[in-house]
XYZ file of N, CA and C in Angstrom:
573
model
N 0.832 -1.174 0.000
C 0.000 0.000 0.000
C 0.882 1.245 0.000
N 0.549 2.209 -0.870
C 1.314 3.442 -0.962
C 0.974 4.357 0.195
N 1.973 5.119 0.633
C 1.722 6.149 1.632
C 1.744 7.498 0.920
N 1.004 8.449 1.414
C 0.950 9.760 0.781
C 2.140 10.585 1.231
N 2.800 11.189 0.257
C 3.873 12.134 0.548
C 3.426 13.465 -0.023
N 3.382 14.476 0.800
C 2.992 15.798 0.331
C 4.237 16.521 -0.134
N 4.438 16.505 -1.438
C 5.617 17.116 -2.026
C 5.369 18.608 -2.179
N 6.423 19.391 -2.044
C 6.324 20.838 -2.178
C 5.667 21.202 -3.500
N 5.092 22.384 -3.572
C 4.463 22.796 -4.808
C 5.450 22.910 -5.966
N 6.732 23.059 -5.677
C 7.703 23.171 -6.765
C 9.111 22.867 -6.285
N 9.912 22.452 -7.254
C 11.356 22.329 -7.072
C 11.950 23.512 -7.818
N 12.743 24.322 -7.129
C 13.352 25.506 -7.734
C 14.819 25.210 -8.010
N 15.203 25.263 -9.273
C 16.558 24.916 -9.712
C 17.280 26.187 -10.130
N 18.542 26.302 -9.721
C 19.286 27.531 -9.999
C 20.787 27.285 -10.072
N 21.486 28.110 -10.850
C 22.950 28.103 -10.760
C 23.378 28.808 -9.467
N 24.596 28.587 -9.056
C 25.119 29.189 -7.832
C 25.016 30.716 -7.857
N 25.274 31.319 -9.006
C 25.271 32.778 -9.092
C 23.901 33.390 -8.792
N 22.837 32.597 -8.880
C 21.482 33.112 -8.649
C 20.820 32.438 -7.447
N 21.612 31.760 -6.623
C 21.070 31.022 -5.481
C 20.361 31.935 -4.487
N 21.002 33.012 -4.079
C 20.395 33.907 -3.091
C 19.060 34.446 -3.587
N 19.031 34.894 -4.828
C 17.801 35.404 -5.442
C 16.713 34.327 -5.479
N 17.086 33.123 -5.875
C 16.124 32.026 -5.978
C 15.576 31.649 -4.609
N 16.425 31.616 -3.604
C 15.966 31.300 -2.252
C 14.998 32.366 -1.734
N 15.312 33.622 -1.993
C 14.407 34.702 -1.568
C 13.058 34.602 -2.280
N 13.084 34.417 -3.593
C 11.841 34.390 -4.372
C 11.001 33.162 -4.075
N 11.629 32.003 -3.874
C 10.875 30.756 -3.669
C 10.465 30.564 -2.212
N 11.157 31.224 -1.294
C 10.961 31.030 0.150
C 11.290 29.595 0.559
N 12.146 28.940 -0.191
C 12.543 27.559 0.112
C 13.314 27.503 1.419
N 12.922 26.608 2.275
C 13.596 26.401 3.551
C 14.452 25.135 3.503
N 14.394 24.414 2.392
C 15.168 23.198 2.183
C 15.975 23.379 0.906
N 17.262 23.092 0.999
C 18.172 23.295 -0.126
C 19.048 22.062 -0.319
N 19.139 21.617 -1.569
C 20.138 20.622 -1.968
C 21.165 21.394 -2.772
N 22.396 21.411 -2.283
C 23.460 22.098 -3.001
C 24.502 21.061 -3.417
N 24.865 21.105 -4.679
C 25.845 20.168 -5.226
C 27.046 20.966 -5.699
N 28.208 20.513 -5.268
C 29.430 21.213 -5.636
C 30.538 20.202 -5.875
N 31.584 20.671 -6.528
C 32.756 19.844 -6.761
C 33.653 19.880 -5.530
N 34.435 18.829 -5.292
C 35.366 18.845 -4.165
C 36.293 20.064 -4.248
N 36.509 20.691 -3.100
C 37.395 21.843 -3.046
C 36.725 23.166 -3.364
N 35.453 23.121 -3.717
C 34.710 24.361 -4.008
C 33.619 24.528 -2.970
N 33.706 25.561 -2.179
C 32.679 25.830 -1.173
C 31.622 26.763 -1.752
N 30.436 26.706 -1.169
C 29.392 27.662 -1.521
C 29.709 28.953 -0.782
N 29.973 30.044 -1.506
C 30.316 31.302 -0.830
C 29.162 31.810 0.021
N 29.486 32.371 1.184
C 28.453 32.918 2.075
C 27.581 33.933 1.352
N 28.160 34.686 0.425
C 27.406 35.705 -0.303
C 26.300 35.093 -1.160
N 26.397 33.803 -1.458
C 25.380 33.146 -2.286
C 24.115 32.849 -1.497
N 24.207 32.908 -0.180
C 23.057 32.588 0.670
C 22.471 33.852 1.270
N 21.133 33.968 1.289
C 20.520 35.141 1.912
C 20.680 35.086 3.424
N 20.404 36.213 4.082
C 20.543 36.296 5.533
C 19.730 35.220 6.241
N 18.532 34.949 5.803
C 17.686 33.926 6.415
C 17.878 32.578 5.761
N 19.110 32.199 5.547
C 19.478 30.970 4.822
C 18.577 29.794 5.174
N 18.469 28.814 4.269
C 17.621 27.655 4.538
C 18.042 26.933 5.821
N 17.067 26.465 6.562
C 17.359 25.744 7.808
C 17.838 24.327 7.539
N 17.412 23.750 6.433
C 17.729 22.357 6.131
C 18.500 22.313 4.820
N 19.753 21.836 4.894
C 20.613 21.812 3.711
C 21.222 20.430 3.569
N 21.138 19.889 2.365
C 21.851 18.670 2.008
C 22.946 19.083 1.038
N 24.182 18.820 1.409
C 25.307 19.153 0.553
C 25.869 17.859 -0.035
N 25.906 17.803 -1.350
C 26.464 16.646 -2.056
C 27.711 17.118 -2.799
N 28.808 16.379 -2.622
C 30.095 16.808 -3.165
C 30.630 15.756 -4.123
N 30.640 16.090 -5.399
C 31.197 15.226 -6.445
C 31.381 16.070 -7.703
N 32.217 15.580 -8.602
C 32.434 16.284 -9.867
C 31.270 16.023 -10.813
N 31.080 16.931 -11.746
C 30.025 16.796 -12.749
C 30.580 15.976 -13.914
N 30.639 14.661 -13.696
C 31.158 13.755 -14.721
C 30.144 12.651 -14.983
N 30.199 12.114 -16.189
C 29.231 11.098 -16.611
C 29.676 9.678 -16.283
N 30.959 9.506 -16.020
C 31.483 8.181 -15.665
C 32.723 8.363 -14.808
N 33.060 7.362 -14.003
C 34.246 7.492 -13.141
C 35.506 7.778 -13.962
N 36.329 8.689 -13.420
C 37.599 9.039 -14.046
C 38.644 9.175 -12.958
N 39.879 8.720 -13.219
C 40.937 8.829 -12.209
C 41.125 10.266 -11.739
N 41.237 10.425 -10.426
C 41.485 11.730 -9.842
C 40.237 12.579 -9.626
N 39.082 12.095 -10.048
C 37.838 12.839 -9.873
C 36.851 12.016 -9.052
N 35.940 12.693 -8.387
C 34.928 12.028 -7.569
C 33.640 11.956 -8.384
N 33.233 10.744 -8.724
C 32.008 10.547 -9.502
C 30.796 10.512 -8.572
N 29.637 10.943 -9.061
C 28.415 10.773 -8.278
C 28.232 9.291 -7.944
N 27.803 8.994 -6.719
C 27.653 7.614 -6.261
C 26.192 7.326 -5.919
N 25.889 6.053 -5.817
C 24.542 5.625 -5.417
C 24.152 6.249 -4.084
N 25.110 6.359 -3.175
C 24.812 6.951 -1.867
C 24.398 8.417 -1.983
N 24.937 9.137 -2.969
C 24.537 10.527 -3.194
C 23.073 10.601 -3.633
N 22.691 9.726 -4.553
C 21.310 9.714 -5.044
C 20.362 9.267 -3.933
N 20.745 8.274 -3.160
C 19.905 7.828 -2.037
C 19.731 8.958 -1.020
N 20.795 9.714 -0.750
C 20.694 10.848 0.179
C 19.741 11.910 -0.372
N 19.809 12.174 -1.666
C 18.898 13.123 -2.306
C 17.450 12.680 -2.143
N 17.175 11.417 -2.427
C 15.813 10.888 -2.327
C 15.320 10.911 -0.885
N 16.154 10.527 0.053
C 15.780 10.552 1.474
C 15.471 11.983 1.925
N 16.326 12.928 1.548
C 16.127 14.328 1.923
C 14.813 14.854 1.346
N 14.548 14.554 0.079
C 13.315 15.008 -0.562
C 12.089 14.424 0.134
N 12.158 13.181 0.548
C 11.019 12.562 1.247
C 10.858 13.114 2.655
N 11.943 13.301 3.379
C 11.859 13.825 4.748
C 11.300 15.233 4.775
N 11.552 16.017 3.750
C 11.091 17.393 3.726
C 9.750 17.521 3.018
N 9.169 16.433 2.597
C 7.899 16.464 1.870
C 6.842 17.230 2.650
N 6.121 18.077 1.935
C 5.043 18.830 2.534
C 5.486 20.025 3.353
N 6.768 20.339 3.320
C 7.290 21.435 4.148
C 7.705 22.640 3.312
N 7.045 22.864 2.224
C 7.329 24.024 1.399
C 8.249 23.719 0.242
N 8.603 24.756 -0.508
C 9.408 24.581 -1.713
C 10.797 24.011 -1.414
N 11.335 23.326 -2.383
C 12.679 22.754 -2.332
C 13.520 23.476 -3.372
N 14.707 23.951 -2.981
C 15.647 24.563 -3.925
C 16.794 23.590 -4.160
N 17.267 23.566 -5.399
C 18.405 22.719 -5.768
C 19.348 23.577 -6.594
N 20.634 23.551 -6.239
C 21.597 24.290 -7.036
C 22.854 23.473 -7.284
N 23.524 23.845 -8.358
C 24.884 23.392 -8.638
C 25.600 24.607 -9.227
N 26.823 24.455 -9.633
C 27.591 25.616 -10.076
C 26.923 26.346 -11.244
N 26.611 25.622 -12.327
C 26.069 26.265 -13.524
C 24.563 26.099 -13.684
N 23.946 25.201 -12.916
C 22.511 24.988 -13.059
C 22.132 24.326 -14.367
N 23.057 23.581 -14.955
C 22.819 22.951 -16.254
C 22.785 21.434 -16.166
N 23.611 20.829 -15.338
C 23.751 19.378 -15.355
C 23.311 18.698 -14.059
N 24.006 18.957 -12.965
C 23.694 18.252 -11.719
C 22.338 18.638 -11.140
N 22.045 19.949 -11.047
C 20.775 20.339 -10.419
C 19.554 19.980 -11.272
N 19.572 20.128 -12.607
C 18.425 19.625 -13.369
C 18.262 18.111 -13.250
N 19.374 17.383 -13.177
C 19.282 15.928 -12.977
C 18.615 15.629 -11.645
N 19.009 16.349 -10.594
C 18.416 16.126 -9.274
C 16.929 16.447 -9.282
N 16.528 17.522 -9.964
C 15.102 17.865 -10.049
C 14.335 16.762 -10.776
N 14.877 16.255 -11.855
C 14.248 15.158 -12.608
C 14.118 13.917 -11.719
N 15.141 13.630 -10.942
C 15.145 12.472 -10.048
C 14.063 12.608 -8.972
N 13.996 13.776 -8.336
C 12.978 13.990 -7.297
C 11.576 13.893 -7.907
N 11.400 14.470 -9.088
C 10.094 14.393 -9.753
C 9.732 12.946 -10.080
N 10.685 12.165 -10.544
C 10.421 10.756 -10.859
C 10.076 9.968 -9.600
N 10.759 10.266 -8.498
C 10.443 9.610 -7.224
C 9.042 9.977 -6.773
N 8.698 11.253 -6.912
C 7.405 11.729 -6.453
C 6.251 11.235 -7.317
N 6.523 10.991 -8.579
C 5.512 10.504 -9.529
C 5.898 9.107 -10.012
N 5.794 8.084 -9.198
C 6.255 6.758 -9.621
C 5.515 6.202 -10.836
N 4.286 6.643 -11.096
C 3.536 6.131 -12.237
C 3.574 7.026 -13.458
N 4.227 8.182 -13.363
C 4.230 9.120 -14.489
C 5.271 8.716 -15.519
N 4.925 8.904 -16.767
C 5.817 8.563 -17.873
C 7.096 9.406 -17.790
N 8.223 8.734 -17.830
C 9.514 9.397 -17.697
C 9.752 10.388 -18.832
N 9.286 10.046 -20.046
C 9.453 10.949 -21.190
C 8.670 12.244 -20.978
N 7.491 12.159 -20.342
C 6.721 13.365 -20.031
C 7.469 14.241 -19.023
N 8.053 13.617 -18.016
C 8.821 14.380 -17.020
C 10.028 15.060 -17.670
N 10.729 14.335 -18.530
C 11.898 14.903 -19.204
C 11.487 16.040 -20.134
N 10.363 15.894 -20.832
C 9.868 16.957 -21.718
C 9.483 18.194 -20.912
N 8.860 17.992 -19.742
C 8.508 19.121 -18.873
C 9.770 19.841 -18.417
N 10.801 19.083 -18.086
C 12.082 19.673 -17.686
C 12.653 20.502 -18.837
N 12.655 19.942 -20.032
C 13.210 20.645 -21.195
C 12.444 21.949 -21.474
N 11.105 21.921 -21.355
C 10.320 23.145 -21.592
C 10.702 24.248 -20.616
N 10.995 23.879 -19.382
C 11.313 24.880 -18.360
C 12.790 25.260 -18.346
N 13.638 24.404 -18.911
C 15.083 24.630 -18.853
C 15.736 24.259 -20.183
N 15.675 25.160 -21.167
C 16.221 24.851 -22.486
C 17.709 24.496 -22.494
N 18.482 25.001 -21.529
C 19.920 24.724 -21.487
C 20.270 23.461 -20.700
N 19.305 22.875 -20.031
C 19.592 21.718 -19.163
C 20.110 20.527 -19.958
N 21.184 19.940 -19.436
C 21.728 18.681 -19.927
C 21.963 17.834 -18.679
N 20.905 17.179 -18.161
C 21.016 16.468 -16.887
C 22.150 15.441 -16.874
N 22.878 15.432 -15.764
C 24.009 14.524 -15.599
C 23.548 13.080 -15.779
N 24.076 12.376 -16.791
C 23.595 11.028 -17.085
C 23.939 9.995 -16.005
N 25.027 10.188 -15.299
C 25.367 9.232 -14.235
C 24.369 9.338 -13.090
N 24.030 10.553 -12.677
C 23.034 10.719 -11.621
C 21.706 10.086 -12.039
N 21.286 10.331 -13.273
C 20.020 9.782 -13.760
C 20.068 8.260 -13.794
N 21.172 7.676 -14.253
C 21.293 6.215 -14.318
C 21.247 5.588 -12.925
N 21.931 6.209 -11.966
C 21.908 5.691 -10.597
C 20.489 5.751 -10.031
N 19.794 6.859 -10.268
C 18.416 6.999 -9.784
C 17.487 6.012 -10.477
N 17.675 5.819 -11.764
C 16.856 4.869 -12.517
C 16.928 3.486 -11.865
N 18.129 3.076 -11.506
C 18.305 1.764 -10.858
C 17.669 1.751 -9.466
N 17.909 2.800 -8.668
C 17.363 2.840 -7.307
C 15.840 2.889 -7.297
N 15.261 3.585 -8.264
C 13.808 3.723 -8.333
C 13.135 2.595 -9.111
N 13.937 1.674 -9.651
C 13.379 0.540 -10.388
C 12.667 0.953 -11.667
N 13.211 1.932 -12.389
C 12.563 2.452 -13.596
C 12.972 1.708 -14.871
N 13.787 0.682 -14.765
C 14.086 -0.176 -15.917
C 14.709 0.520 -17.116
N 15.501 1.549 -16.883
C 16.165 2.255 -17.976
C 15.330 3.363 -18.608
N 14.098 3.539 -18.168
C 13.216 4.545 -18.786
C 13.645 5.978 -18.477
N 14.189 6.205 -17.281
C 14.680 7.544 -16.967
C 15.882 7.894 -17.853
N 16.783 6.946 -18.000
C 17.965 7.153 -18.837
C 17.539 7.423 -20.276
N 16.608 6.626 -20.785
C 16.135 6.807 -22.159
C 15.453 8.154 -22.351
N 14.698 8.596 -21.361
C 13.986 9.875 -21.462
C 14.962 11.044 -21.527
N 16.010 10.989 -20.726
C 17.005 12.075 -20.737
C 17.814 12.036 -22.032
N 18.130 10.848 -22.517
C 18.808 10.753 -23.821
C 17.932 11.347 -24.920
N 16.638 11.099 -24.846
C 15.717 11.563 -25.883
C 15.631 13.088 -25.952
N 15.729 13.779 -24.816
C 15.675 15.252 -24.894
C 17.009 15.829 -25.337
N 18.073 15.031 -25.259
C 19.375 15.447 -25.764
C 20.021 16.576 -24.991
N 21.084 17.038 -25.569
C 21.852 18.132 -24.973
C 21.041 19.422 -25.047
N 21.143 20.202 -24.000
C 20.443 21.486 -23.973
C 21.142 22.520 -24.827
N 20.515 23.670 -24.933
C 21.078 24.786 -25.686
C 22.399 25.220 -25.045
N 23.334 25.675 -25.851
C 24.608 26.160 -25.329
C 24.377 27.348 -24.401
N 25.016 27.309 -23.257
C 24.882 28.385 -22.281
C 26.028 28.300 -21.287
N 26.454 29.448 -20.762
C 27.460 29.471 -19.707
C 26.848 28.948 -18.417
N 25.578 29.325 -18.167
C 24.849 28.823 -17.012
C 23.367 28.822 -17.352
N 22.634 27.983 -16.637
C 21.203 27.899 -16.853
C 20.459 29.020 -16.159
N 19.265 29.270 -16.620
C 18.364 30.220 -15.965
C 17.627 29.483 -14.849
N 17.359 30.147 -13.734
C 16.553 29.500 -12.701
C 15.187 29.098 -13.269
N 14.675 27.960 -12.796
C 13.351 27.503 -13.221
C 12.712 26.734 -12.087
N 11.409 26.559 -12.204
C 10.661 25.784 -11.206
C 9.971 24.629 -11.914
N 10.004 23.482 -11.279
C 9.321 22.290 -11.763
C 8.189 22.022 -10.776
N 6.932 22.333 -11.143
C 5.815 22.165 -10.206
C 5.562 20.701 -9.869
N 5.159 20.479 -8.640
C 4.815 19.128 -8.182
C 3.596 19.183 -7.276
N 2.584 18.344 -7.532
C 1.440 18.252 -6.612
C 1.737 17.242 -5.508
N 0.808 17.085 -4.569
C 0.915 16.020 -3.566
C 0.794 14.692 -4.306
N 1.655 13.763 -3.967
C 1.725 12.502 -4.708
C 1.829 11.308 -3.778
N 1.708 10.126 -4.358
C 1.868 8.883 -3.608
C 3.242 8.294 -3.901
N 3.856 7.727 -2.892
C 5.195 7.138 -3.047
C 5.329 5.926 -2.126
N 5.695 4.774 -2.692
C 5.974 3.637 -1.828
C 7.183 3.956 -0.947
N 7.090 3.763 0.363
C 8.204 4.107 1.233
C 9.431 3.246 0.969
N 10.603 3.872 0.986
C 11.865 3.150 0.897
C 12.132 2.448 -0.413
N 11.520 2.885 -1.505
C 11.677 2.211 -2.782
C 13.142 2.176 -3.244
N 13.906 3.202 -2.913
C 15.289 3.295 -3.392
C 16.286 2.747 -2.385
N 15.834 2.276 -1.261
C 16.760 1.784 -0.221
C 17.570 0.606 -0.756
N 18.857 0.638 -0.439
C 19.742 -0.409 -0.908
C 20.119 -1.385 0.194
N 19.625 -1.155 1.409
C 19.865 -2.079 2.512
C 21.067 -1.727 3.250
C-alpha cells in the first residue's frame, strides 16, 4: 500500500550565481546544493535567512568514473531521495549546482520521478526541457536513480531523448511544479 507524501508545490533549480535570489523568491527552507570537491558555496550566495535544512552533495560533474575525480555515487542519489522525502510537505525545495545545467536539473528530474512513480519518464523529461532549455542532466546521476527507483532504464532513455540542452554558460533559474503525490516508502533503499 502506498503512503501519501505531500511534495512541495515546486522544485526551484538555480545556478550558484542566482542562489540567493532564488531562495528569496521561492521562500525555500530546504536546499540541496551540489558542488565539486574543493569548491565551497560562498556565504554571499546565501541570503541572511538561509535555509534551515541543507543537504550538501560533493562530487564532480562527470558522466562516468575518471581517475582523480569524484564521480556521483549511489549513496549521493539515495541521500537526495531521502532528503526530498523527509522534507515532503514542508514548502518549496531549492536545488543548485555551479552552472545549473547538469547536476541540479538531474536532481530535479530524479525527485520528480520519485514523487511521480507512475508518471511517464518521457513526459517528465519533456517538462524539464520546456522549463530549462539549457539543461543537460548529468547522465550518471540519472542512471543511478533509474536503478534505485526501479525504472528499468526509462529515466535514462527519457534524458537521452531530450538530448543536450542549448549552449549556455549557465542555466536560468526555473521551477518544476509538483502536486501532492503517492510514493511507496523506501523504494530506493539499498539495505
